[in-house]
PDB file of C-alpha atoms in Angstrom:
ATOM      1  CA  UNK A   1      21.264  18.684   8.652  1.00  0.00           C
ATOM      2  CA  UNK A   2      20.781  14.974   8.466  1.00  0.00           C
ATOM      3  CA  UNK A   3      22.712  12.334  10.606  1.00  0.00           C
ATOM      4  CA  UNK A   4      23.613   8.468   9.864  1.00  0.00           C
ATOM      5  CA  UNK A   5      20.263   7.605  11.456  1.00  0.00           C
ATOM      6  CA  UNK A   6      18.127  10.162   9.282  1.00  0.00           C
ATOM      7  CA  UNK A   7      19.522   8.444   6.371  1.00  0.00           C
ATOM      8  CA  UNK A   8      18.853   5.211   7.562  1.00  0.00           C
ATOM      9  CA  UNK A   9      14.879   6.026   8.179  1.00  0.00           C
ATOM     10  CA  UNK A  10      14.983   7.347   4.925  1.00  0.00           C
ATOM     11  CA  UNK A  11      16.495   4.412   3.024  1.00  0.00           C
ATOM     12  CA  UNK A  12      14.337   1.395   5.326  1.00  0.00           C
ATOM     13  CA  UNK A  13      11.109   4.082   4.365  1.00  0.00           C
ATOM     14  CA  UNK A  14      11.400   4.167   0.681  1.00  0.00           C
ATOM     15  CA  UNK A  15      12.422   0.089   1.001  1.00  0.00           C
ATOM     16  CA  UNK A  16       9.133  -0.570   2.760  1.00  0.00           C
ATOM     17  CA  UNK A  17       6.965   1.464   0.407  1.00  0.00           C
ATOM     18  CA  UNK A  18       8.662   0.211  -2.683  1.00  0.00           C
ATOM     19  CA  UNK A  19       8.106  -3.616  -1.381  1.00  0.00           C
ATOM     20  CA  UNK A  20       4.310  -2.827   0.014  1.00  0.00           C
ATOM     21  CA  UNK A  21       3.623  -1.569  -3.361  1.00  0.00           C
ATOM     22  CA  UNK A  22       4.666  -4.254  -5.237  1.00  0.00           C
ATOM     23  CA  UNK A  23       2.903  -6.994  -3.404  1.00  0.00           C
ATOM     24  CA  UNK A  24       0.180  -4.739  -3.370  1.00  0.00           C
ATOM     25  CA  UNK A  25      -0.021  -4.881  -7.446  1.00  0.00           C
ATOM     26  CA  UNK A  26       0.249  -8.407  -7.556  1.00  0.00           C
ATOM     27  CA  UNK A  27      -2.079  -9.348  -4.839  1.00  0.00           C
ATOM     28  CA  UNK A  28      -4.594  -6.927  -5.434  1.00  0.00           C
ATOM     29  CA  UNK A  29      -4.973  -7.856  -8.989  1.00  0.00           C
ATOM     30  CA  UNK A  30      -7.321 -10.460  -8.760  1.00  0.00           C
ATOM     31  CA  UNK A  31      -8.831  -8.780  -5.936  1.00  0.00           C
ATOM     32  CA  UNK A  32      -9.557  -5.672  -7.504  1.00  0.00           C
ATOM     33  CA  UNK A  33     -10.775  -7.667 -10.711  1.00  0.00           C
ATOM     34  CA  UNK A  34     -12.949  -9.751  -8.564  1.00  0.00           C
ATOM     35  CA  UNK A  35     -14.731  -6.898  -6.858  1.00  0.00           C
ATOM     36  CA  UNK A  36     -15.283  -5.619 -10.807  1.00  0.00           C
ATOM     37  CA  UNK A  37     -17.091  -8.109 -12.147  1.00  0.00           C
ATOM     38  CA  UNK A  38     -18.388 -10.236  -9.673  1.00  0.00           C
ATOM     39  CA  UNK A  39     -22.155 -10.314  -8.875  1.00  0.00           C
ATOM     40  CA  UNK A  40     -21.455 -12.526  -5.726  1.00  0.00           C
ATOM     41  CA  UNK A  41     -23.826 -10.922  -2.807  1.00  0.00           C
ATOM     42  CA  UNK A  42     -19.743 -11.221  -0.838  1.00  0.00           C
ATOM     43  CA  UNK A  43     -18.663  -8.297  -3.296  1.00  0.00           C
ATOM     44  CA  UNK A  44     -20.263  -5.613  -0.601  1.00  0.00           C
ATOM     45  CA  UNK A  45     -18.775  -7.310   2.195  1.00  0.00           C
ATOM     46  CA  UNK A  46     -15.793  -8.295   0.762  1.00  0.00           C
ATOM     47  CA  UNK A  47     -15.403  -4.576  -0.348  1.00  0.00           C
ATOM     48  CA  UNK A  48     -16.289  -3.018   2.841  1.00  0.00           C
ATOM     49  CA  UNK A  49     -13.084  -4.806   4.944  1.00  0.00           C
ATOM     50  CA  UNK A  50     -10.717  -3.939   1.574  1.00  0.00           C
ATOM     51  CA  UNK A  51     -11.902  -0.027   2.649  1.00  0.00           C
ATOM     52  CA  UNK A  52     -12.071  -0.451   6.280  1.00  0.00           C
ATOM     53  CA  UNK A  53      -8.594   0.942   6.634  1.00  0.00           C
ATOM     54  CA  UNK A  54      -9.800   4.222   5.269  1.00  0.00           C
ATOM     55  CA  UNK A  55     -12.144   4.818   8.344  1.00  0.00           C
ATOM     56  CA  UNK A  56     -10.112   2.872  11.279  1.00  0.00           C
ATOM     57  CA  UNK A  57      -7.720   4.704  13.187  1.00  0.00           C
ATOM     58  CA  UNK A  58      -4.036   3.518  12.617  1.00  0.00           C
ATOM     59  CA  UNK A  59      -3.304   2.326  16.177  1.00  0.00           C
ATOM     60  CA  UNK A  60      -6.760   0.300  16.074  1.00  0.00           C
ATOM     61  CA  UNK A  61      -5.221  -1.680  12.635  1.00  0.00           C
ATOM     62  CA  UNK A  62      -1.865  -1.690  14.466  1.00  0.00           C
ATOM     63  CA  UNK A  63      -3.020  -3.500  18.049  1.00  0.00           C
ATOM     64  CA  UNK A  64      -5.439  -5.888  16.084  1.00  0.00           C
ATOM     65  CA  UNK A  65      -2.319  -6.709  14.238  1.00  0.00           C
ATOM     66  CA  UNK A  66       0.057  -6.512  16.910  1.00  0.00           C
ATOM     67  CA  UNK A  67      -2.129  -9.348  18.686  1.00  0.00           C
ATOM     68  CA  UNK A  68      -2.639 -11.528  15.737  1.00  0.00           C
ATOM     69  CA  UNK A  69       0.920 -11.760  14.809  1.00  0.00           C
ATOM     70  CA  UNK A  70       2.062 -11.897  18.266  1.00  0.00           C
ATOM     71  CA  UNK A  71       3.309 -14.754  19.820  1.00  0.00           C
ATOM     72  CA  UNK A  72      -0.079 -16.206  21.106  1.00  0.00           C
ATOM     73  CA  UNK A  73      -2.180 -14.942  18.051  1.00  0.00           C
ATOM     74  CA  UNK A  74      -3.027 -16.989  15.514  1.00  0.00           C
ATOM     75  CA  UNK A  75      -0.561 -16.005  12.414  1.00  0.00           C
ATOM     76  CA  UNK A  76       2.491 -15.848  15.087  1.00  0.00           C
ATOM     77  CA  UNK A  77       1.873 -19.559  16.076  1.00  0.00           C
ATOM     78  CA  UNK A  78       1.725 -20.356  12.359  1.00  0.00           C
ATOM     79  CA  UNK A  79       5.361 -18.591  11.705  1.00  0.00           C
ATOM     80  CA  UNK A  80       6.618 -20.065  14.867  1.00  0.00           C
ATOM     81  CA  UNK A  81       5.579 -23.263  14.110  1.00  0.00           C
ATOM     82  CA  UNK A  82       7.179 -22.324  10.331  1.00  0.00           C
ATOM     83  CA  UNK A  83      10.883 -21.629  12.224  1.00  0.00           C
ATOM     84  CA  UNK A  84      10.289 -18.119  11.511  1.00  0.00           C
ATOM     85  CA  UNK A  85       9.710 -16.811  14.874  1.00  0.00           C
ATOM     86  CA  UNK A  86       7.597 -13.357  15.078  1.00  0.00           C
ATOM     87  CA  UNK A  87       6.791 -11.240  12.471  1.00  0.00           C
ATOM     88  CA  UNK A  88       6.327  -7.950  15.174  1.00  0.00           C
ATOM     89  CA  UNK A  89       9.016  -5.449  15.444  1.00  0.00           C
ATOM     90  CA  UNK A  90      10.824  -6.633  12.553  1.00  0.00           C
ATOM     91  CA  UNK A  91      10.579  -5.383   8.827  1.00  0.00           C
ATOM     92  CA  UNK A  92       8.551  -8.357   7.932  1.00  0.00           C
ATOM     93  CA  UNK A  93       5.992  -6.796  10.363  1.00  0.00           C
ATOM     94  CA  UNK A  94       6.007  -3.781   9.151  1.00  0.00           C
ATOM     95  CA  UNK A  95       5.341  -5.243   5.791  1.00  0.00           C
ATOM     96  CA  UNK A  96       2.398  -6.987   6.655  1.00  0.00           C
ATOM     97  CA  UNK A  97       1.263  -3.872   8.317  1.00  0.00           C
ATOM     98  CA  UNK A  98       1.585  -1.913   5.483  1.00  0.00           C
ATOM     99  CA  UNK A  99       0.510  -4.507   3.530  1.00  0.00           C
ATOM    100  CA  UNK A 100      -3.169  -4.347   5.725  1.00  0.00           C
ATOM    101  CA  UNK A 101      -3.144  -0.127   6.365  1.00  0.00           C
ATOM    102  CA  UNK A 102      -2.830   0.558   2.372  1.00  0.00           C
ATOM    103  CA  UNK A 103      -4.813  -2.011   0.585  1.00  0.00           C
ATOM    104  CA  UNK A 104      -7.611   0.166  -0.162  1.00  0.00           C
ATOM    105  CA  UNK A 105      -5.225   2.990  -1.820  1.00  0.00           C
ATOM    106  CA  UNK A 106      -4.159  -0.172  -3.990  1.00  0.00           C
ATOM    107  CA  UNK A 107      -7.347  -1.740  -4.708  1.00  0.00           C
ATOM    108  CA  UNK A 108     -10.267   1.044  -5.563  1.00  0.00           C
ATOM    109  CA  UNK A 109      -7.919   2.469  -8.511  1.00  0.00           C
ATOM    110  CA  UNK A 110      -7.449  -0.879  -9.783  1.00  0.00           C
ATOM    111  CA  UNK A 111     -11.460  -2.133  -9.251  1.00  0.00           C
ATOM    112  CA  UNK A 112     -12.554   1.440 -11.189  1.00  0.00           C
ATOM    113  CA  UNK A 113      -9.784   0.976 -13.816  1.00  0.00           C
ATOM    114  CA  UNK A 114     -11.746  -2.501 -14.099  1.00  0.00           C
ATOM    115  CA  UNK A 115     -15.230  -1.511 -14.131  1.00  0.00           C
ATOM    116  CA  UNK A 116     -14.405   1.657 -16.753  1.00  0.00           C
ATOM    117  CA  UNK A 117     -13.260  -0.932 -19.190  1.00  0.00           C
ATOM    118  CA  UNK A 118     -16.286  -2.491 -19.119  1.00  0.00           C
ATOM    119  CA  UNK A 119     -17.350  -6.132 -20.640  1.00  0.00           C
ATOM    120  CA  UNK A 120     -16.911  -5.283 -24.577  1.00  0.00           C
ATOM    121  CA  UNK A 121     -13.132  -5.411 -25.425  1.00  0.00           C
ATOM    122  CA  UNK A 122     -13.176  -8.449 -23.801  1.00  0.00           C
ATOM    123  CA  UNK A 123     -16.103 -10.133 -25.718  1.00  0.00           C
ATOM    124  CA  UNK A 124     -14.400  -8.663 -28.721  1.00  0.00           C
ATOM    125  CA  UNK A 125     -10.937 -10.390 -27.829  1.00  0.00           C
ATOM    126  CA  UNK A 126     -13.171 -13.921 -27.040  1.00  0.00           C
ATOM    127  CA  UNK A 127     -14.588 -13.604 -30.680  1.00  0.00           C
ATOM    128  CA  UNK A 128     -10.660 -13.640 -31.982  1.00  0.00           C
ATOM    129  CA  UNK A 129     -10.006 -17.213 -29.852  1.00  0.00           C
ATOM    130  CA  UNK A 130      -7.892 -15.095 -27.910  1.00  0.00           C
ATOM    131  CA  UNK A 131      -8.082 -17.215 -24.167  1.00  0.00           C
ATOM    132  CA  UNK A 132      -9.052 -15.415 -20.713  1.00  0.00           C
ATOM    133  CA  UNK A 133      -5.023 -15.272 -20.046  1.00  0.00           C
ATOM    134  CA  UNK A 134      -4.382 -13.546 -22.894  1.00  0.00           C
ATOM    135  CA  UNK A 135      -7.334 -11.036 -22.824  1.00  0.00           C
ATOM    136  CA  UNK A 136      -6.439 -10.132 -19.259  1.00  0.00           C
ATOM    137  CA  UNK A 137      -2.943  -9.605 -20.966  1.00  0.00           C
ATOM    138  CA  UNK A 138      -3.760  -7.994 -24.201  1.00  0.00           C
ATOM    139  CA  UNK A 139      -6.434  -6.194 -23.651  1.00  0.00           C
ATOM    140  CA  UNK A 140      -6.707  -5.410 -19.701  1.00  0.00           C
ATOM    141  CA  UNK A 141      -3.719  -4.413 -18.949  1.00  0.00           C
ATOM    142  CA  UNK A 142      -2.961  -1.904 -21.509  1.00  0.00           C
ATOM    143  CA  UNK A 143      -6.604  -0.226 -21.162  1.00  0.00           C
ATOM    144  CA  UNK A 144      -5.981  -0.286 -17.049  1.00  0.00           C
ATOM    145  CA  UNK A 145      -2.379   1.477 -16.974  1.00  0.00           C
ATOM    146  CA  UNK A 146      -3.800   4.858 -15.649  1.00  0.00           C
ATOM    147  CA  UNK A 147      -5.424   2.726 -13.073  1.00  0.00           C
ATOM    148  CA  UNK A 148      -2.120   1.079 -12.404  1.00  0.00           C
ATOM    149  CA  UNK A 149      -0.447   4.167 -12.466  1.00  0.00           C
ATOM    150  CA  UNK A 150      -2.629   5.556 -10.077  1.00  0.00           C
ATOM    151  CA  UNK A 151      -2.588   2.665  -7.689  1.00  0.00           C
ATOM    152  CA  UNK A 152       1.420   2.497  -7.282  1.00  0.00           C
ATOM    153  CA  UNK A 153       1.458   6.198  -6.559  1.00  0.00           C
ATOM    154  CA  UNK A 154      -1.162   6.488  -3.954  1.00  0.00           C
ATOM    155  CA  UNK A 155      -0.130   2.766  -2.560  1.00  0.00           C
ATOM    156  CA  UNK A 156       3.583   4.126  -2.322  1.00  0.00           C
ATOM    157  CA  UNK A 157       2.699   7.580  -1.009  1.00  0.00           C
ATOM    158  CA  UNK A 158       0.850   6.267   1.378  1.00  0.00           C
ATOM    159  CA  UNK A 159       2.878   3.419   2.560  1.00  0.00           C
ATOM    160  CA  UNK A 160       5.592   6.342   3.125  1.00  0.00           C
ATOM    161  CA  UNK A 161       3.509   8.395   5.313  1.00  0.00           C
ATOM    162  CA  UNK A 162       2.459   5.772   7.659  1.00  0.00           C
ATOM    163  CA  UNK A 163       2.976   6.357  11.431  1.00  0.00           C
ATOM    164  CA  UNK A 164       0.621   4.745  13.951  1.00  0.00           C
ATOM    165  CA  UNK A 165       0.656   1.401  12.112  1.00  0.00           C
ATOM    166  CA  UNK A 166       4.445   0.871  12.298  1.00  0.00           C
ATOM    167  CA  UNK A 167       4.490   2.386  15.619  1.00  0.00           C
ATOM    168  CA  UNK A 168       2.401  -0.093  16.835  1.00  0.00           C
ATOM    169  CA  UNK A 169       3.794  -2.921  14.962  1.00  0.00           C
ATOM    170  CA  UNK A 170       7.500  -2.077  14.432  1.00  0.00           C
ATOM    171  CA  UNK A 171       8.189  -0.249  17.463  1.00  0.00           C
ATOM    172  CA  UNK A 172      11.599   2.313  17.444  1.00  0.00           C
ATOM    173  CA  UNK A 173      13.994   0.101  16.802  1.00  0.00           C
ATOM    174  CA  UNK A 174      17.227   2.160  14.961  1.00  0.00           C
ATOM    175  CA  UNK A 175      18.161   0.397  11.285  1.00  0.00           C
ATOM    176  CA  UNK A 176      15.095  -1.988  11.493  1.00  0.00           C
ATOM    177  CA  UNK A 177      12.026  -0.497  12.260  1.00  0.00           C
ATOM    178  CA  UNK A 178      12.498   2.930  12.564  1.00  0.00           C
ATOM    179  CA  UNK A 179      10.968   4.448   9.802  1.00  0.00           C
ATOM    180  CA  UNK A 180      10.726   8.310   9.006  1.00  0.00           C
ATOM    181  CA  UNK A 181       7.537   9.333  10.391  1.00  0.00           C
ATOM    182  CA  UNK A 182       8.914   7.699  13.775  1.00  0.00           C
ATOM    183  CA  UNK A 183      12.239   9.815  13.407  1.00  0.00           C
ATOM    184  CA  UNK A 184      10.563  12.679  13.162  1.00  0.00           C
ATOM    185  CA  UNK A 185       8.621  12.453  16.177  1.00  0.00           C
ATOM    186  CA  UNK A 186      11.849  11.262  17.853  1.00  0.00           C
ATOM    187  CA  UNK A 187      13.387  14.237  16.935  1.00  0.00           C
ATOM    188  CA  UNK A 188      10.147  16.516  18.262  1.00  0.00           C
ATOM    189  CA  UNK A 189      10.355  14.844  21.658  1.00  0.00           C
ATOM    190  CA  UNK A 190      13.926  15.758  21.706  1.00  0.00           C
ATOM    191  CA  UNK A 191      13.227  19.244  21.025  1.00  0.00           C
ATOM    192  CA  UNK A 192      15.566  18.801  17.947  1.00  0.00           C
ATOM    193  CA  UNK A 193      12.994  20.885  15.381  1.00  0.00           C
ATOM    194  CA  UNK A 194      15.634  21.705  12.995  1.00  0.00           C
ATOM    195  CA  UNK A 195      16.725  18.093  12.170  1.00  0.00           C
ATOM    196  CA  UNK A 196      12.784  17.313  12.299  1.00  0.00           C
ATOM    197  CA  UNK A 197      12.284  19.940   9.813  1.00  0.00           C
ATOM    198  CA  UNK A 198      14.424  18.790   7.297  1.00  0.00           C
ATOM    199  CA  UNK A 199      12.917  15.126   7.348  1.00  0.00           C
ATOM    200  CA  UNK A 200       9.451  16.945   7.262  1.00  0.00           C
ATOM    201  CA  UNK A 201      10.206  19.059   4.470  1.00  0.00           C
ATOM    202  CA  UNK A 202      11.505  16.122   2.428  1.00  0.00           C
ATOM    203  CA  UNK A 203       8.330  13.804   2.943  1.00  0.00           C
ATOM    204  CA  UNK A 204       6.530  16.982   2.043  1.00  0.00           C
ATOM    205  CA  UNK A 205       8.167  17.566  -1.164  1.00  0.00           C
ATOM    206  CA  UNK A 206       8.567  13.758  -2.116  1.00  0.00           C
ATOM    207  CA  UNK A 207       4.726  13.276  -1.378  1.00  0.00           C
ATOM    208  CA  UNK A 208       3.686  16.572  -3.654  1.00  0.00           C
ATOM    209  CA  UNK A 209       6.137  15.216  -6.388  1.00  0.00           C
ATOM    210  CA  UNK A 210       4.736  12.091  -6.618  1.00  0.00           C
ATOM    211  CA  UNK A 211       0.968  13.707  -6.517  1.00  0.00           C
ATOM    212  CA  UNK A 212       2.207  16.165  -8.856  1.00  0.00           C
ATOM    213  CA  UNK A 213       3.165  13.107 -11.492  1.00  0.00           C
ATOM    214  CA  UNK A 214       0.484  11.273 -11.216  1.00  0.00           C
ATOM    215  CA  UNK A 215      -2.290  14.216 -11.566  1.00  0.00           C
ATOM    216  CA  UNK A 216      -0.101  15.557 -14.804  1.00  0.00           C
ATOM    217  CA  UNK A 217      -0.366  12.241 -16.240  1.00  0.00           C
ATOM    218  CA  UNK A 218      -4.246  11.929 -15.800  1.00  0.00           C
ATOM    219  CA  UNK A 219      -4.619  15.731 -17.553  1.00  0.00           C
ATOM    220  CA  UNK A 220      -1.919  14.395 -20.732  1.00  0.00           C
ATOM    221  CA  UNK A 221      -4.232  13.050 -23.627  1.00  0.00           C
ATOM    222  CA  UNK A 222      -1.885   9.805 -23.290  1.00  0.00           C
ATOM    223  CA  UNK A 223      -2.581   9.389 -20.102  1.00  0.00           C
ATOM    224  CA  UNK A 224      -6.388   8.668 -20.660  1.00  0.00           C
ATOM    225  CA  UNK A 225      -7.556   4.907 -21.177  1.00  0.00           C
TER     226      UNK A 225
END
């Protein structure tokens, strides 16, 4: 069964994926819209290092990150220099990690929910005086939910399953860092297999319910744009 430290993996997992994937929506809004409908010769550049997590191994992302935040990189002199010391092995860190590590699963739903909508409905708003704001908010949003749908899910499925990047960046630390994926393999180098089944079996059956919601809404009819 599950101890006081399980529980706490579980809880500072879901509170990491549930942040990531909020900041995720906001910030990669305008980032996904940009890619869209820009014609800048940056968009393939720009969209190559938004899916460069998808090909880099975890621990790569991790070190890269570990250096840059660290207290000699450039972002850790910044906080340091803010009062806010380091940003490695704390939740903050693992933030930013996650932050970095699921971008893409954020991003590419949102850019195709973008580009599927297409130039017309927003014309058609323009010719009603409606004003960028409010076409974004009228008419985008509403015709880009299944993309926004689809973004949260895979961003917080994602975020939930990470392991090398929060290794790297969070360390083991009990109550702060330790996430589930970490527990687990705690628990494996203990030789404890049935408390490591148990947290296995739950990220197994969380991660297929939230697939399983998202695919059943894309095959509803009201889940179509």
């Amino acid at each position: 069964m599950l101890n006081g430290e399980d529980a706490a993996a579980i809880w500072l997992t879901l509170k990491l994926a549930a942040v990531t994937t909020a900041l995720l929506l906001v910030a990669g809004t305008p980032l996904a819209w940009w890619l869209a409908n820009t014609r800048s010769r940056w968009r393939g550049p720009v969209g190559a290092l938004v899916a460069l997590p998808l090909v880099l191994p975890p621990t790569v992302i991790g070190f890269y990150l570990l250096l840059l935040m660290g207290p000699q990189g450039y972002a850790g002199r910044l906080t340091q220099a803010l009062g806010l010391g380091t940003l490695p092995f704390t939740f903050a860190g693992l933030v930013v990690g996650s932050l970095v590590y699921s971008l893409p699963f954020v991003v590419q739903p949102l850019q195709n929910a973008f580009a599927a909508i297409g130039r017309m409905p927003m014309e058609a708003a323009a010719t009603l005086r409606a004003g960028p704001w409010d076409r974004f908010v009228s008419v985008v949003l509403p015709l880009a939910r299944p993309g926004y749908l689809a973004a949260a899910v895979l961003g917080f499925a994602h975020t939930v399953g990470e392991f090398g990047v929060v290794l790297m960046i969070g360390g083991n630390i009990p109550g702060s860092t330790r996430v589930v994926s970490v527990q687990i393999y705690d628990h494996v180098e203990a030789l404890e297999y049935g408390r490591a089944h148990w947290l296995a079996a739950g990220m197994v059956t969380l991660s297929f319910m939230i697939l399983l919601l998202l695919y059943a809404r894309r095959a509803a009819p009201w889940g179509r744009p």
